[in-house]
Every structure is written in C-alpha cells, then in structure tokens.
Short mmCIF file of C-alpha atoms in Angstrom, two decimals:
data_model
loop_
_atom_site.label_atom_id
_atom_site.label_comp_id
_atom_site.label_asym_id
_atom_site.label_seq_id
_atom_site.Cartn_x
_atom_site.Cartn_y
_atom_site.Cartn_z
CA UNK A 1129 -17.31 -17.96 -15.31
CA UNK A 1130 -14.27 -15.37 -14.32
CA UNK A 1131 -15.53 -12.03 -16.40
CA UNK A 1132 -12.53 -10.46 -17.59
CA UNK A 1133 -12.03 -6.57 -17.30
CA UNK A 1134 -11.07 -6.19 -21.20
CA UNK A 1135 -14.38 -7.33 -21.82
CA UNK A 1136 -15.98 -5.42 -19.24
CA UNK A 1137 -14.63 -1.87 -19.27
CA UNK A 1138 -12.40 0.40 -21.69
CA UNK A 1139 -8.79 -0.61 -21.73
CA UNK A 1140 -6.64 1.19 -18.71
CA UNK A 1141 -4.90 3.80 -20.93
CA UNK A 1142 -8.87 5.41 -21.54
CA UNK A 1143 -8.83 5.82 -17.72
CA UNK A 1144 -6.69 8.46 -15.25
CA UNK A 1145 -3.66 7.26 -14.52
CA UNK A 1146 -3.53 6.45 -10.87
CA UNK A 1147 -0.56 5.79 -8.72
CA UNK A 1148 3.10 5.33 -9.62
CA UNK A 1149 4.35 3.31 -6.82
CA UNK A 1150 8.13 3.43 -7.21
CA UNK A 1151 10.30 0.70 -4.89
CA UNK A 1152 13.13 3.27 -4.97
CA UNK A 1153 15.53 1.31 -3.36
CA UNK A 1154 16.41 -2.33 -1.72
CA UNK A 1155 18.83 -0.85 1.64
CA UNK A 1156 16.35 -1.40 4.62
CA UNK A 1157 17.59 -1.00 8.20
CA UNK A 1158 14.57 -3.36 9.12
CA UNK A 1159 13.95 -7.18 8.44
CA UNK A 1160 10.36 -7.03 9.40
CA UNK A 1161 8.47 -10.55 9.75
CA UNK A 1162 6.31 -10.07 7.21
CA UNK A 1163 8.19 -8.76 4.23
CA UNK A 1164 10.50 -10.49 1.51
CA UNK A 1165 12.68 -7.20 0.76
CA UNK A 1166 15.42 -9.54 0.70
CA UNK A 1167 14.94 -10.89 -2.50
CA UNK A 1168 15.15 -7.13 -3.93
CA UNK A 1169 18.59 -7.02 -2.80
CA UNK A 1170 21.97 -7.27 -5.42
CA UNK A 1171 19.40 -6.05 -7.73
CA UNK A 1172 21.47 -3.40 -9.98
CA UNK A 1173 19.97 0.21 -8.83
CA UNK A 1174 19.51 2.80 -11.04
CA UNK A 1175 21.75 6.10 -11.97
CA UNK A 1176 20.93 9.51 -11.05
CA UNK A 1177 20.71 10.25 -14.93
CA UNK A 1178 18.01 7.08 -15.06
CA UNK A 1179 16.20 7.99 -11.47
CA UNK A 1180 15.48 11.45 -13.35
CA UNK A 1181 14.25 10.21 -16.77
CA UNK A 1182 12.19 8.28 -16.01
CA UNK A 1183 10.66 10.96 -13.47
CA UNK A 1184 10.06 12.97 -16.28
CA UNK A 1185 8.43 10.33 -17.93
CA UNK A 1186 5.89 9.53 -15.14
CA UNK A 1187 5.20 13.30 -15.13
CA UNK A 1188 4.36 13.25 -19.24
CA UNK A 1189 2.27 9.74 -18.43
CA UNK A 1190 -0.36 11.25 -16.42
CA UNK A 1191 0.14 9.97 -13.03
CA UNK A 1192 -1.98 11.78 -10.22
CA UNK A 1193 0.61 10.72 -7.35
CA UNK A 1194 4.25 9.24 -6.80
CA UNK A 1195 4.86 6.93 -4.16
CA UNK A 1196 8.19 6.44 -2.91
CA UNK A 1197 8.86 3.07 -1.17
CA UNK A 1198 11.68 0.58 -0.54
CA UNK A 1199 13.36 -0.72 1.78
CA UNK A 1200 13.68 2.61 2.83
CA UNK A 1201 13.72 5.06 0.05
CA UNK A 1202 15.08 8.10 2.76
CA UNK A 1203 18.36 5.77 2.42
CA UNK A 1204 18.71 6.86 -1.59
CA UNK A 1205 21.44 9.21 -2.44
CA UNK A 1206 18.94 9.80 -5.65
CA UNK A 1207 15.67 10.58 -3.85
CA UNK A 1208 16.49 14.35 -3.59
CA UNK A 1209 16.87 14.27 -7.62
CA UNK A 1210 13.52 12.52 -7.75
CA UNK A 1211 11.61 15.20 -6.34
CA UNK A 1212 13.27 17.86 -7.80
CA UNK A 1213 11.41 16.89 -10.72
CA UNK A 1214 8.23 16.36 -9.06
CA UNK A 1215 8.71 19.28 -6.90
CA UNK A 1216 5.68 21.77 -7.95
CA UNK A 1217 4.24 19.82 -10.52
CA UNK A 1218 3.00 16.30 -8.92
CA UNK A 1219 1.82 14.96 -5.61
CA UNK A 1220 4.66 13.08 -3.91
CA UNK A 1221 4.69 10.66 -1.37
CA UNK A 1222 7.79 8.91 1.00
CA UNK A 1223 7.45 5.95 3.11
CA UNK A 1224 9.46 5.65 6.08
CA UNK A 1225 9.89 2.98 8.92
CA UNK A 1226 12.86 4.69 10.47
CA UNK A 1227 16.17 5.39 9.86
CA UNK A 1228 19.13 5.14 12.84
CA UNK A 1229 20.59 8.52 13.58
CA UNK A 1230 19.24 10.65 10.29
CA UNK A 1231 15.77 12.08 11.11
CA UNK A 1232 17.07 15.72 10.78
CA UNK A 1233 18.67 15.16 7.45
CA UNK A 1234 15.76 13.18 6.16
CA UNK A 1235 13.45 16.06 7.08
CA UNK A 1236 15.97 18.36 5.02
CA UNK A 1237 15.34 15.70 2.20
CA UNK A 1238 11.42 16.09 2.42
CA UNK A 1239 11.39 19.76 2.45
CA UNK A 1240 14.31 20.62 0.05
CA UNK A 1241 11.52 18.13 -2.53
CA UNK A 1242 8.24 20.19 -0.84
CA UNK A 1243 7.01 16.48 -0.51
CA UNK A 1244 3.01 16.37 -0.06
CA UNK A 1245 2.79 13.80 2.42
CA UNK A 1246 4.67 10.97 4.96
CA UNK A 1247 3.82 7.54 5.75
CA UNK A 1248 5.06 6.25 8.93
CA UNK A 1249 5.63 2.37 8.71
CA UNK A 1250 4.90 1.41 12.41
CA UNK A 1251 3.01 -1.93 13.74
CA UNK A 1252 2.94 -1.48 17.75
CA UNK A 1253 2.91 1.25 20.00
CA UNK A 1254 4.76 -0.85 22.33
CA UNK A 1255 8.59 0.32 21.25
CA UNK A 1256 10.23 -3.76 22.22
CA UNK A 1257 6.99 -5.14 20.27
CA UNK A 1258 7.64 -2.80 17.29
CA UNK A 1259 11.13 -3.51 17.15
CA UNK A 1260 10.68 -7.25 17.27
CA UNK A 1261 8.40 -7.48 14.59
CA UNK A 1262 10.45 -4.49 12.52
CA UNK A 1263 13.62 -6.88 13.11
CA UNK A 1264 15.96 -3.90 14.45
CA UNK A 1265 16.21 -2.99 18.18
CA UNK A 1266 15.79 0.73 18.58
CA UNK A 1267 14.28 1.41 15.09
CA UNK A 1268 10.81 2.21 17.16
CA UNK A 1269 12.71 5.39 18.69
CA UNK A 1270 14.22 6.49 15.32
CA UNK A 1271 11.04 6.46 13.67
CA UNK A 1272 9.01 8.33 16.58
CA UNK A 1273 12.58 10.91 16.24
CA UNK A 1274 11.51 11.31 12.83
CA UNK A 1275 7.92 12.00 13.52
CA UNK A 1276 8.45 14.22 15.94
CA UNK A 1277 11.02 16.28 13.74
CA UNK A 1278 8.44 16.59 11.21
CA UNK A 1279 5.93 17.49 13.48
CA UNK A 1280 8.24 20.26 14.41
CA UNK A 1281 9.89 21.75 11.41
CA UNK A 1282 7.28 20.57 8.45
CA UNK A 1283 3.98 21.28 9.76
CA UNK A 1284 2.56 22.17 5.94
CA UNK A 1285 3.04 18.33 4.93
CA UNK A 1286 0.43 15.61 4.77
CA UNK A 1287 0.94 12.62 8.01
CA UNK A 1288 0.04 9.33 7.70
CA UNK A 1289 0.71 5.84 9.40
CA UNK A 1290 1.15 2.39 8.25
CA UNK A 1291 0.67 -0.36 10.46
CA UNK A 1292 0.81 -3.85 8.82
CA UNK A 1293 -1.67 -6.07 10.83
CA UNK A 1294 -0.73 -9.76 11.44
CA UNK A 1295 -0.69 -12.29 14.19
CA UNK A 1296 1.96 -10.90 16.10
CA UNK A 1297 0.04 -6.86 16.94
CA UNK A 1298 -3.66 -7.63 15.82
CA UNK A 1299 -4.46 -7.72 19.37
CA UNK A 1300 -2.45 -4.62 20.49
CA UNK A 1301 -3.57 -1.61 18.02
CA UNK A 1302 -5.50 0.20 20.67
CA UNK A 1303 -1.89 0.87 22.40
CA UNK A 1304 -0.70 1.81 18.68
CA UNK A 1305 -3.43 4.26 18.59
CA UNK A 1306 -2.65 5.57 21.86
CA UNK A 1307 1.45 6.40 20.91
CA UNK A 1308 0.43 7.76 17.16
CA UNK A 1309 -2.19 10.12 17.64
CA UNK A 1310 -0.21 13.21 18.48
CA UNK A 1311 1.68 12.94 15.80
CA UNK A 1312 -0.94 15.20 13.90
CA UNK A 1313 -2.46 12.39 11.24
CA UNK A 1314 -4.47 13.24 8.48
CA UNK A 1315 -4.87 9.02 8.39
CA UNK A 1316 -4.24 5.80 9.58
CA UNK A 1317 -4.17 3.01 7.10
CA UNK A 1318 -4.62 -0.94 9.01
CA UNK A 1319 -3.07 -3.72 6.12
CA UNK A 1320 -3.84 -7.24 6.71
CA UNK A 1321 -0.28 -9.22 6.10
CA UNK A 1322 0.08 -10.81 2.67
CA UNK A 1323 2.26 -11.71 0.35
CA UNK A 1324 5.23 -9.22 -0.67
CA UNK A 1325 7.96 -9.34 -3.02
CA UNK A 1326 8.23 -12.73 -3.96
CA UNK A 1327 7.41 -13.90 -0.41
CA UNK A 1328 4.22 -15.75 1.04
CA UNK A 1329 4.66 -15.13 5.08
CA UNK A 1330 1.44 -17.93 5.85
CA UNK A 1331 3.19 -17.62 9.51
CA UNK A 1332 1.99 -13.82 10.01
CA UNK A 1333 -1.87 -14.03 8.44
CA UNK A 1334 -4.22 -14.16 11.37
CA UNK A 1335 -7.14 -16.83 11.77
CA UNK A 1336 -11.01 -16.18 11.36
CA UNK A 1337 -11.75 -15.57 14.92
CA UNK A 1338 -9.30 -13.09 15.54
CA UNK A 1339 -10.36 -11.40 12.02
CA UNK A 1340 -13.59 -11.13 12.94
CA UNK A 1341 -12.68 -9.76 16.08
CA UNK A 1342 -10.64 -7.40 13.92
CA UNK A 1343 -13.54 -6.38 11.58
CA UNK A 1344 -16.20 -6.21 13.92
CA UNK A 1345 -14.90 -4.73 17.16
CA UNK A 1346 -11.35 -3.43 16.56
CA UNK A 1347 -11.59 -1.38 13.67
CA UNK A 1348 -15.26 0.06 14.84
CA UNK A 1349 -13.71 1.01 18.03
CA UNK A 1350 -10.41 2.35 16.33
CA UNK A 1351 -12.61 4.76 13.60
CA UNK A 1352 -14.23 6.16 16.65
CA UNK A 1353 -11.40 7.37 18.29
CA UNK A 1354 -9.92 8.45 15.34
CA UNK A 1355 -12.77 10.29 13.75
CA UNK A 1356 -12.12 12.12 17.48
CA UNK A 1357 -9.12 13.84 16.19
CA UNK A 1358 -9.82 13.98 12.76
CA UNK A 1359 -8.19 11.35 11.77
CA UNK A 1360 -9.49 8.61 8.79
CA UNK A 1361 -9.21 5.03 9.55
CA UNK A 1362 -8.58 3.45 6.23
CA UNK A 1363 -8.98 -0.89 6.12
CA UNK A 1364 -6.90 -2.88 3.64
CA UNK A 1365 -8.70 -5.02 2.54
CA UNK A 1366 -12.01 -4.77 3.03
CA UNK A 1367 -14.36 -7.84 3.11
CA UNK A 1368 -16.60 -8.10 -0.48
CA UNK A 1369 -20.07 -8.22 1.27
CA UNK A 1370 -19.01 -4.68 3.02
CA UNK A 1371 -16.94 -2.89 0.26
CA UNK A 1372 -20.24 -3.88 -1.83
CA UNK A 1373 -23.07 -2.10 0.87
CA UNK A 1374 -20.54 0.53 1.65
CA UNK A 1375 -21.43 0.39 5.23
CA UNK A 1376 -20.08 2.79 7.09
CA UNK A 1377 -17.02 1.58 9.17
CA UNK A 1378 -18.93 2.05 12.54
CA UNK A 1379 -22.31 0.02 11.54
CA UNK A 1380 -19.67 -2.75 11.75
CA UNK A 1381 -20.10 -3.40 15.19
CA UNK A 1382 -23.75 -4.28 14.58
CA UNK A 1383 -24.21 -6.33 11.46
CA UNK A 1384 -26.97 -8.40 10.85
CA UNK A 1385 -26.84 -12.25 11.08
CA UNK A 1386 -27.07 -12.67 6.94
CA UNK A 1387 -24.21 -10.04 6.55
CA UNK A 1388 -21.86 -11.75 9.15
CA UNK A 1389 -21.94 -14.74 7.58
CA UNK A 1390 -21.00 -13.63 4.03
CA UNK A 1391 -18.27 -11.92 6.30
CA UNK A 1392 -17.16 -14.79 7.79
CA UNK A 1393 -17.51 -16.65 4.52
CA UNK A 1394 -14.96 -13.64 3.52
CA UNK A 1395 -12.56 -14.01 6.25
CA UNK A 1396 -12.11 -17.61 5.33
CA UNK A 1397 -9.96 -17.11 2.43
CA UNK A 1398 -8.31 -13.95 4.05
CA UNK A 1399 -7.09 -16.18 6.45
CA UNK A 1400 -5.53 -18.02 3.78
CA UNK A 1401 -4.28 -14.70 2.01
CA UNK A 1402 -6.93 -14.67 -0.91
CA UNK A 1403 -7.74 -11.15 0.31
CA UNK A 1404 -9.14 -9.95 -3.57
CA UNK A 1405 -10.61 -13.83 -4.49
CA UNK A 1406 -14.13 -12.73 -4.67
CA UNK A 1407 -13.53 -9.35 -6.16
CA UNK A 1408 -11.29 -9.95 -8.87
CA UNK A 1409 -13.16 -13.13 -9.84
CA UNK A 1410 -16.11 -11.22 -10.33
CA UNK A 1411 -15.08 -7.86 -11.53
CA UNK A 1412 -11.45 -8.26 -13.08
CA UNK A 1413 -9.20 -4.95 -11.97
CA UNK A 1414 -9.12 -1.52 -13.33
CA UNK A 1415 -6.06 -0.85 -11.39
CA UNK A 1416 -4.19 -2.84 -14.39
CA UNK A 1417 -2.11 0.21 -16.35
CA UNK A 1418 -3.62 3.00 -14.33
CA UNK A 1419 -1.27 1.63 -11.54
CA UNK A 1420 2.06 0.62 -11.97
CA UNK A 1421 5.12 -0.28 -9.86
CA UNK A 1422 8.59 0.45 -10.88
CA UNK A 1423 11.20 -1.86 -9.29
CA UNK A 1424 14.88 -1.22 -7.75
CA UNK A 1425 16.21 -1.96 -11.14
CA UNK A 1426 14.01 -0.15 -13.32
CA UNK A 1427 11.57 -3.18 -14.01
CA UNK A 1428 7.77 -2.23 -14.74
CA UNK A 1429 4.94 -4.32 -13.16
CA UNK A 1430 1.05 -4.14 -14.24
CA UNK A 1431 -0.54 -2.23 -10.97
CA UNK A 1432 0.72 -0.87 -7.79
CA UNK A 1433 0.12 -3.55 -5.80
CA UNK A 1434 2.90 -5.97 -4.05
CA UNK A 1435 1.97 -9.15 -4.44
CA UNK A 1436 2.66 -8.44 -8.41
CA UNK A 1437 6.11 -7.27 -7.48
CA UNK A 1438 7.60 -10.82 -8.93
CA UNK A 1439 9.80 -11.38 -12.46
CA UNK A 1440 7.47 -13.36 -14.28
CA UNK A 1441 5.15 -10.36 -13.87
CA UNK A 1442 7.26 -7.72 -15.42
CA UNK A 1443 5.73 -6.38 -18.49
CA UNK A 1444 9.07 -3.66 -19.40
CA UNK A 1445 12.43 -2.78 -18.38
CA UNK A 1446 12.66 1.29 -18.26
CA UNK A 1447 16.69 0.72 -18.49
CA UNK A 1448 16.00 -0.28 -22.06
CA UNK A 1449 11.70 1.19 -22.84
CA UNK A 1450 10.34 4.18 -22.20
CA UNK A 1451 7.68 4.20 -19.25
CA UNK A 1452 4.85 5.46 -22.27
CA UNK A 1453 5.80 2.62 -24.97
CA UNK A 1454 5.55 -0.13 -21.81
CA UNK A 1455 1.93 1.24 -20.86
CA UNK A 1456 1.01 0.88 -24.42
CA UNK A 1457 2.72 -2.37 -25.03
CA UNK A 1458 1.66 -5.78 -25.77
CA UNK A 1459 2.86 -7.60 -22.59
CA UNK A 1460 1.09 -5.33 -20.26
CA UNK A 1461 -2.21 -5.30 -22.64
CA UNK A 1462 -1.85 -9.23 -22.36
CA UNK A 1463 -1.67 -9.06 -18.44
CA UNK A 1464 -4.61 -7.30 -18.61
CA UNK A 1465 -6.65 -9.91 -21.35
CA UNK A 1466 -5.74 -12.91 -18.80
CA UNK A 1467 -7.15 -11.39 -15.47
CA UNK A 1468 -6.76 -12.99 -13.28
CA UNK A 1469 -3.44 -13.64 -11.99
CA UNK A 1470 -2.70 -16.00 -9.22
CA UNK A 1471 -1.06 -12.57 -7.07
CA UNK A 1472 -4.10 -11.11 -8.25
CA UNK A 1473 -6.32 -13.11 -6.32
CA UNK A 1474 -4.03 -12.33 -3.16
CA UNK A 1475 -3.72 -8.44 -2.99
CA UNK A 1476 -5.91 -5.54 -1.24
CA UNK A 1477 -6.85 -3.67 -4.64
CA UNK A 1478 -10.42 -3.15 -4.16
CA UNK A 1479 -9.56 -0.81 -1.30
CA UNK A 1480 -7.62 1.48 -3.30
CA UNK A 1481 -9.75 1.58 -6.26
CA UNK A 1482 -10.72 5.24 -7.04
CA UNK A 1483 -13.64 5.60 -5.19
CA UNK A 1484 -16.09 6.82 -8.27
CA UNK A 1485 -14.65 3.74 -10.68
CA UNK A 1486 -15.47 1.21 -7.75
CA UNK A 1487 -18.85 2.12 -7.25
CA UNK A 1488 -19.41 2.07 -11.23
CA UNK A 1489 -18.13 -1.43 -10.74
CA UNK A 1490 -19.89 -2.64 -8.41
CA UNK A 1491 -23.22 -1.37 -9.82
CA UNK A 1492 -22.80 -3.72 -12.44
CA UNK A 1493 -22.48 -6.85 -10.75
CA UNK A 1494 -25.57 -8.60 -10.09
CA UNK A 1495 -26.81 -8.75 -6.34
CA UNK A 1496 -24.80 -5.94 -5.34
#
C-alpha cells in the first residue's frame, strides 16, 4: 500500500518553506531536444505591477530562495524589478543558457539585483554538440561570453552549471568538464532528461547500460575531478538503494553485487522516466507546499519540480489569489491528500529534499 505523506508527516505549511521556482518567462533563444517550453508560449505574461506583488508576497511566505527560470528569464524586461525586491533580503537565483549578443547587459542585470548565484544551462563542452542539442547555432559561444563576463566583473556571486544528461552527451561529459572548470564553480549539477512542461521526450532518456555506465563510472570519475577544484558534483536523481545508504559518490565505482542489482533494478524504470517511482511510493513528498512553481502567467503549481508544471496541476492563479491564501487553500491541501501523482512518480525530488528532512524520512521506512 502507497503511504501517503498527510498521514505520515505534519502538513507542508508546519515545515520551512523551501524554494520558489518562478518560470519568469516563455522567450527562449534555444529549442533544446529535451524540453517542451513551447507549450508555455502565447501564455499571457505578467505586468511589472504583478511581477512585484507577488515578489513581495514570496518574501512575507517564508521562502529561503528564488529561482528564476524560463525560457530565459535574462530576456524579461521585469526581471530587474524582481530583484529589486529581493535585493538584500532573500537569496536569488537566475538561470541562463545564453543569450545572442547581451552578456554585458545581462551582467548589469545580475549586479544592479546583487543576485546570489548563476546557473549556466550547458550539455557539451563540444560548442557544434552543444548547439545541436540547445537547437541554436552559436548559442554555445554566447553562453561561454556570458561566463566569462561574470567571471570578470562579478567575482562575489555564486557559479553553477546545468547540464541536462540524455542520450545525445551522456557519453561526452568528461569534455564538458574539461571546457567548464575555469569558470570558477562552486557546483555542477548532472539531470537525467525527463519530462518538462507538458512534454514526455522518451527519445532523449538513456538505456540501462549506458546508466549504469553513468552511475558507476562517469559520475565517480567526474566527483573526483571536481572535488580537485572544489567543485560539488550534485546527481539528479539519485537511484533509491543509494540515496537510502548515503554512499558517498566515489564508493560508487565499487559497489557490492547485492547493491548493483537493486541499482540496476533502479535504472530500469529511469530508463523509462519513473525517476521518483520507488521513493514517492514509499515515502509520499514533503516538497508538496514547501516548494512551489509559479508559471509565465501567474499560475501556482504544488512543488518546484517540472514535471508538475501542467494545467490540471494548478492549485491557484496569483492574477486573481494571493500566493499565502493558495498555500493554505483547499486544492493544494488536496494535491497533497492524493500523493501520488502520475508526474510525481516521474520527477528528481528526492535529490533536492532538504538534506535533514530526507534523512528523517528515510529513517522511517523499514529496511532502510
């Protein structure tokens, strides 16, 4: 039997709020392979007066961070408004992938809001692979322009990479590594492809040899080198019979037989995209109201994570509801009585549970 959260653990509003991921805008220079950001498009954006508003109202909620995301939220006429508010008072964060001809006036943008920290959005170091998987010829260059300017004129803020990891560059990070690490990283975060938006890109999710590969040579090899320059290697997701030992990422080279079975056993449904099947069927998910994710429009969904980012998961409109009334409301309380959701079964929320709540967690599951 499925054992829900609600009946598991207090209900989210007890417990810090987490992240506020906000999909600031649709306008993407990129059409990368794996993502839907299409379907975010004609979406009615919201008005300076709205974009600080509700600011203020994820300031009053509690939120320890605000994460800025698109298409490519450096694009926004209203992002400089957004931080103003932040500015000072709350940990911000921008993802970029590039943006043609405008590194020195996006830098402007990111220290004119003191931003705390950058996230690079790059998936080979090998500039024609990159850009073919990206979906824009040159966008590799603008986005190493952009690095390098902030390198150079913002050395105070936070660095961190991206790389979505799918078919198409699983068996090319090494050269990734190899471009990135001058670029002065405080981390490197590897995703495993999955769904986004309202897409489902089956054609970029990689097959159980290669994962394994992945898991138990790649990524061993990868935190090494990192750890080199002090850099963290951060894995999304990670496999349930690891996330529950907490091995340390370089023991996972050497696992015994038993364990790399129940990671194979694992890597089965990742191949499929059922990245959280196994965790959320056992534990439920505390990110549920501690997380949210505010759409182009305004529209409120129950975590921060993107396979949720569909309509028939919105649980409040912030064009018409205040961001504290929706985190108190019925729809998102009901979300969280019916874990779990199809999406939910299909997302990489283990790995950015808060560290002390997923140990707590996991002590309470049997055999763990």
């Amino acid at each position: 039997m499925v054992r829900k959260l609600a009946e598991a653990r207090p209900r989210s509003s007890s417990l810090p709020r987490h992240y506020a991921m906000w999909m600031f805008t649709a306008a993407c220079p990129s059409r990368c392979t794996y993502c839907d950001i299409q379907s975010q498009q004609g979406k009615p954006g919201l008005t300076a007066e709205e974009v600080q508003r509700i600011a203020r109202e994820i300031l009053d909620a509690g939120f320890s961070e605000v994460m800025f995301a698109g298409g490519e939220p450096l694009l926004s006429p209203h992002l400089p408004a957004a931080l103003a508010e932040f500015r000072g008072r709350l940990p911000t964060a921008v993802f970029s992938g590039g943006l043609p001809g405008l590194a020195e006036r996006a830098v402007s943008v990111l220290d004119e809001g003191q931003v705390s920290r950058i996230v690079y959005s790059i998936d080979s170091g090998i500039p024609a692979e990159n850009d073919l998987i990206r979906g824009r010829k040159g966008i590799t260059r603008e986005l190493l322009a952009l690095a390098e300017a902030v390198q150079r004129r913002l050395p105070r803020i936070g660095r961190s990479v991206n790389t979505v990891v799918s078919r198409f560059n699983v068996s090319s990070l090494d050269r990734l590594w190899e471009r990135i690490q001058g670029l002065g990283l405080n981390s490197w975060s590897l995703t495993l492809a999955g769904d986004f938006f309202e897409g489902k890109p089956a054609h970029a999710l990689i097959d159980v040899e290669r994962l394994t590969e992945f898991y138990t040579r790649t990524v061993p090899a990868l935190a090494a080198r990192a750890a080199e320059r002090n850099v963290e290697l951060i894995v999304l997701p990670i496999p349930y019979p690891l996330l529950a030992s907490e091995l340390p990422v370089l023991s996972w080279a050497d696992l015994d037989a038993a364990t790399l079975s129940s990671v194979r056993n694992e890597l089965e449904l990742f191949a499929r995209g059922e990245f959280n099947k196994t965790f959320v069927n056992r534990v439920g998910c505390p990110l549920v109201g501690i997380d949210v994710v505010i759409g182009v429009s305004g529209k409120v969904h129950p975590c921060s994570q993107a396979p949720i980012i569909q309509p028939e998961y919105v649980v409040g409109d912030l064009r018409a509801e205040s961001l504290s009334s929706i985190l108190d409301g019925e729809r998102l309380a009901a979300f969280k009585a019916n874990m779990p959701h199809p999406p939910c079964q299909r997302c990489w929320a283990p790995s950015n549970i808060p560290r002390d709540l997923l140990r707590t967690l996991l002590a309470e599951q049997p055999g763990t």
